[in-house]
PDB file of N, CA and C in Angstrom:
ATOM      1  N   MET W 168      87.098 103.885 106.731  1.00 79.00           N
ATOM      2  CA  MET W 168      87.980 102.733 106.690  1.00 79.00           C
ATOM      3  C   MET W 168      87.142 101.614 106.315  1.00 79.00           C
ATOM      4  N   LYS W 169      87.263 100.744 105.573  1.00 83.00           N
ATOM      5  CA  LYS W 169      86.537  99.503 105.293  1.00 83.00           C
ATOM      6  C   LYS W 169      87.215  98.141 106.175  1.00 83.00           C
ATOM      7  N   ILE W 170      86.573  97.415 106.300  1.00 83.00           N
ATOM      8  CA  ILE W 170      87.293  95.850 106.998  1.00 83.00           C
ATOM      9  C   ILE W 170      86.719  94.974 106.388  1.00 83.00           C
ATOM     10  N   LYS W 171      87.257  94.082 105.505  1.00 88.00           N
ATOM     11  CA  LYS W 171      86.634  92.800 105.105  1.00 88.00           C
ATOM     12  C   LYS W 171      87.159  91.860 105.532  1.00 88.00           C
ATOM     13  N   GLU W 172      86.175  90.915 105.825  1.00 91.00           N
ATOM     14  CA  GLU W 172      86.769  89.366 106.103  1.00 91.00           C
ATOM     15  C   GLU W 172      87.200  88.467 105.068  1.00 91.00           C
ATOM     16  N   THR W 173      88.162  87.758 105.148  1.00 94.00           N
ATOM     17  CA  THR W 173      88.217  87.022 104.294  1.00 94.00           C
ATOM     18  C   THR W 173      88.247  85.141 104.880  1.00 94.00           C
ATOM     19  N   PRO W 174      88.253  84.441 103.741  1.00 96.00           N
ATOM     20  CA  PRO W 174      87.711  83.055 104.198  1.00 96.00           C
ATOM     21  C   PRO W 174      88.707  82.793 105.131  1.00 96.00           C
ATOM     22  N   LEU W 175      90.205  83.245 105.440  1.00 96.00           N
ATOM     23  CA  LEU W 175      91.126  82.604 106.433  1.00 96.00           C
ATOM     24  C   LEU W 175      91.014  83.350 107.543  1.00 96.00           C
ATOM     25  N   LYS W 176      90.797  82.436 109.105  1.00 92.00           N
ATOM     26  CA  LYS W 176      90.730  82.673 110.086  1.00 92.00           C
ATOM     27  C   LYS W 176      91.659  84.118 110.374  1.00 92.00           C
ATOM     28  N   ASP W 177      90.674  85.070 111.141  1.00 86.00           N
ATOM     29  CA  ASP W 177      91.590  86.151 111.638  1.00 86.00           C
ATOM     30  C   ASP W 177      92.308  87.093 110.563  1.00 86.00           C
ATOM     31  N   CYS W 178      92.203  86.745 109.195  1.00 90.00           N
ATOM     32  CA  CYS W 178      92.608  87.528 108.068  1.00 90.00           C
ATOM     33  C   CYS W 178      91.630  88.649 107.695  1.00 90.00           C
ATOM     34  N   TYR W 179      92.059  90.034 107.654  1.00 87.00           N
ATOM     35  CA  TYR W 179      91.061  90.962 107.179  1.00 87.00           C
ATOM     36  C   TYR W 179      91.876  91.739 106.123  1.00 87.00           C
ATOM     37  N   ILE W 180      91.192  92.291 105.043  1.00 89.00           N
ATOM     38  CA  ILE W 180      91.456  93.598 104.083  1.00 89.00           C
ATOM     39  C   ILE W 180      91.001  94.567 104.668  1.00 89.00           C
ATOM     40  N   ILE W 181      91.837  95.735 104.740  1.00 85.00           N
ATOM     41  CA  ILE W 181      91.533  96.845 105.273  1.00 85.00           C
ATOM     42  C   ILE W 181      91.947  97.918 104.123  1.00 85.00           C
ATOM     43  N   GLU W 182      90.875  98.585 103.592  1.00 86.00           N
ATOM     44  CA  GLU W 182      90.647  99.691 102.487  1.00 86.00           C
ATOM     45  C   GLU W 182      90.544 100.918 103.372  1.00 86.00           C
ATOM     46  N   PRO W 183      91.451 101.566 102.937  1.00 84.00           N
ATOM     47  CA  PRO W 183      91.172 103.266 103.370  1.00 84.00           C
ATOM     48  C   PRO W 183      90.054 103.885 102.881  1.00 84.00           C
ATOM     49  N   THR W 184      89.828 104.982 103.295  1.00 83.00           N
ATOM     50  CA  THR W 184      88.686 105.753 102.865  1.00 83.00           C
ATOM     51  C   THR W 184      89.532 107.066 102.106  1.00 83.00           C
ATOM     52  N   VAL W 185      89.598 107.078 100.722  1.00 89.00           N
ATOM     53  CA  VAL W 185      90.460 108.318 100.354  1.00 89.00           C
ATOM     54  C   VAL W 185      89.620 109.465 100.210  1.00 89.00           C
ATOM     55  N   PHE W 186      89.842 110.627 100.542  1.00 90.00           N
ATOM     56  CA  PHE W 186      89.240 111.883 100.307  1.00 90.00           C
ATOM     57  C   PHE W 186      90.076 112.880  99.335  1.00 90.00           C
ATOM     58  N   GLU W 187      89.517 113.029  98.064  1.00 91.00           N
ATOM     59  CA  GLU W 187      89.924 113.429  97.024  1.00 91.00           C
ATOM     60  C   GLU W 187      89.510 115.059  96.704  1.00 91.00           C
ATOM     61  N   ASP W 188      90.254 116.275  96.007  1.00 92.00           N
ATOM     62  CA  ASP W 188      89.782 117.187  95.653  1.00 92.00           C
ATOM     63  C   ASP W 188      90.767 117.741  94.940  1.00 92.00           C
ATOM     64  N   GLU W 189      90.274 119.027  94.379  1.00 95.00           N
ATOM     65  CA  GLU W 189      91.749 119.782  92.954  1.00 95.00           C
ATOM     66  C   GLU W 189      92.789 119.489  93.630  1.00 95.00           C
ATOM     67  N   ARG W 190      93.082 119.937  95.256  1.00 94.00           N
ATOM     68  CA  ARG W 190      94.175 119.958  95.671  1.00 94.00           C
ATOM     69  C   ARG W 190      95.288 118.589  95.591  1.00 94.00           C
ATOM     70  N   GLY W 191      94.457 117.492  95.608  1.00 93.00           N
ATOM     71  CA  GLY W 191      94.981 116.184  95.539  1.00 93.00           C
ATOM     72  C   GLY W 191      94.243 115.299  96.468  1.00 93.00           C
ATOM     73  N   TYR W 192      94.940 114.655  97.520  1.00 89.00           N
ATOM     74  CA  TYR W 192      94.091 113.515  97.940  1.00 89.00           C
ATOM     75  C   TYR W 192      94.747 113.169  99.392  1.00 89.00           C
ATOM     76  N   PHE W 193      94.107 112.502 100.413  1.00 87.00           N
ATOM     77  CA  PHE W 193      94.226 112.314 101.812  1.00 87.00           C
ATOM     78  C   PHE W 193      93.636 110.972 102.049  1.00 87.00           C
ATOM     79  N   PHE W 194      94.641 110.302 102.696  1.00 85.00           N
ATOM     80  CA  PHE W 194      93.635 109.242 103.293  1.00 85.00           C
ATOM     81  C   PHE W 194      94.587 109.113 105.001  1.00 85.00           C
ATOM     82  N   GLU W 195      93.084 108.428 105.791  1.00 81.00           N
ATOM     83  CA  GLU W 195      93.654 107.862 107.248  1.00 81.00           C
ATOM     84  C   GLU W 195      94.208 106.419 107.118  1.00 81.00           C
ATOM     85  N   LYS W 196      95.595 106.216 107.380  1.00 79.00           N
ATOM     86  CA  LYS W 196      96.348 104.952 107.408  1.00 79.00           C
ATOM     87  C   LYS W 196      96.307 104.198 108.417  1.00 79.00           C
ATOM     88  N   PHE W 197      95.919 104.577 109.403  1.00 79.00           N
ATOM     89  CA  PHE W 197      95.665 104.018 110.767  1.00 79.00           C
ATOM     90  C   PHE W 197      94.929 104.675 111.724  1.00 79.00           C
ATOM     91  N   ASN W 198      93.884 103.796 112.359  1.00 78.00           N
ATOM     92  CA  ASN W 198      92.998 104.455 113.098  1.00 78.00           C
ATOM     93  C   ASN W 198      92.697 103.781 114.343  1.00 78.00           C
ATOM     94  N   GLU W 199      93.406 103.395 115.571  1.00 82.00           N
ATOM     95  CA  GLU W 199      93.006 102.489 116.419  1.00 82.00           C
ATOM     96  C   GLU W 199      91.636 102.565 116.879  1.00 82.00           C
ATOM     97  N   LYS W 200      90.781 103.506 116.899  1.00 82.00           N
ATOM     98  CA  LYS W 200      89.713 103.350 117.572  1.00 82.00           C
ATOM     99  C   LYS W 200      88.686 102.528 116.539  1.00 82.00           C
ATOM    100  N   ASP W 201      88.911 102.662 115.190  1.00 75.00           N
ATOM    101  CA  ASP W 201      88.368 102.027 114.169  1.00 75.00           C
ATOM    102  C   ASP W 201      88.694 100.414 114.441  1.00 75.00           C
ATOM    103  N   LEU W 202      89.810 100.240 114.681  1.00 75.00           N
ATOM    104  CA  LEU W 202      90.488  98.893 114.421  1.00 75.00           C
ATOM    105  C   LEU W 202      89.831  98.160 115.543  1.00 75.00           C
ATOM    106  N   LYS W 203      89.671  98.802 116.661  1.00 79.00           N
ATOM    107  CA  LYS W 203      89.279  98.153 117.903  1.00 79.00           C
ATOM    108  C   LYS W 203      87.656  97.943 117.977  1.00 79.00           C
ATOM    109  N   ASN W 204      86.985  98.593 117.316  1.00 76.00           N
ATOM    110  CA  ASN W 204      85.611  98.334 117.096  1.00 76.00           C
ATOM    111  C   ASN W 204      85.219  97.536 116.105  1.00 76.00           C
ATOM    112  N   SER W 205      86.302  96.932 115.262  1.00 72.00           N
ATOM    113  CA  SER W 205      86.060  95.933 113.808  1.00 72.00           C
ATOM    114  C   SER W 205      85.776  94.658 114.454  1.00 72.00           C
ATOM    115  N   PRO W 206      85.076  93.732 113.111  1.00 63.00           N
ATOM    116  CA  PRO W 206      84.780  92.506 113.697  1.00 63.00           C
ATOM    117  C   PRO W 206      86.077  91.560 114.143  1.00 63.00           C
ATOM    118  N   GLY W 207      85.980  90.858 114.830  1.00 58.00           N
ATOM    119  CA  GLY W 207      87.124  89.834 115.498  1.00 58.00           C
ATOM    120  C   GLY W 207      87.522  90.154 116.467  1.00 58.00           C
TER     121      GLY W 207
END
């Protein structure tokens, strides 16, 4: 998961990491541990 800061105070863009193979794709849409360790 990538968390990018924006010029707005306390506003972030959250981009999930997408894992893809011949069967399709998977991404984790929410991870409380990652969000707790994020900036801000």
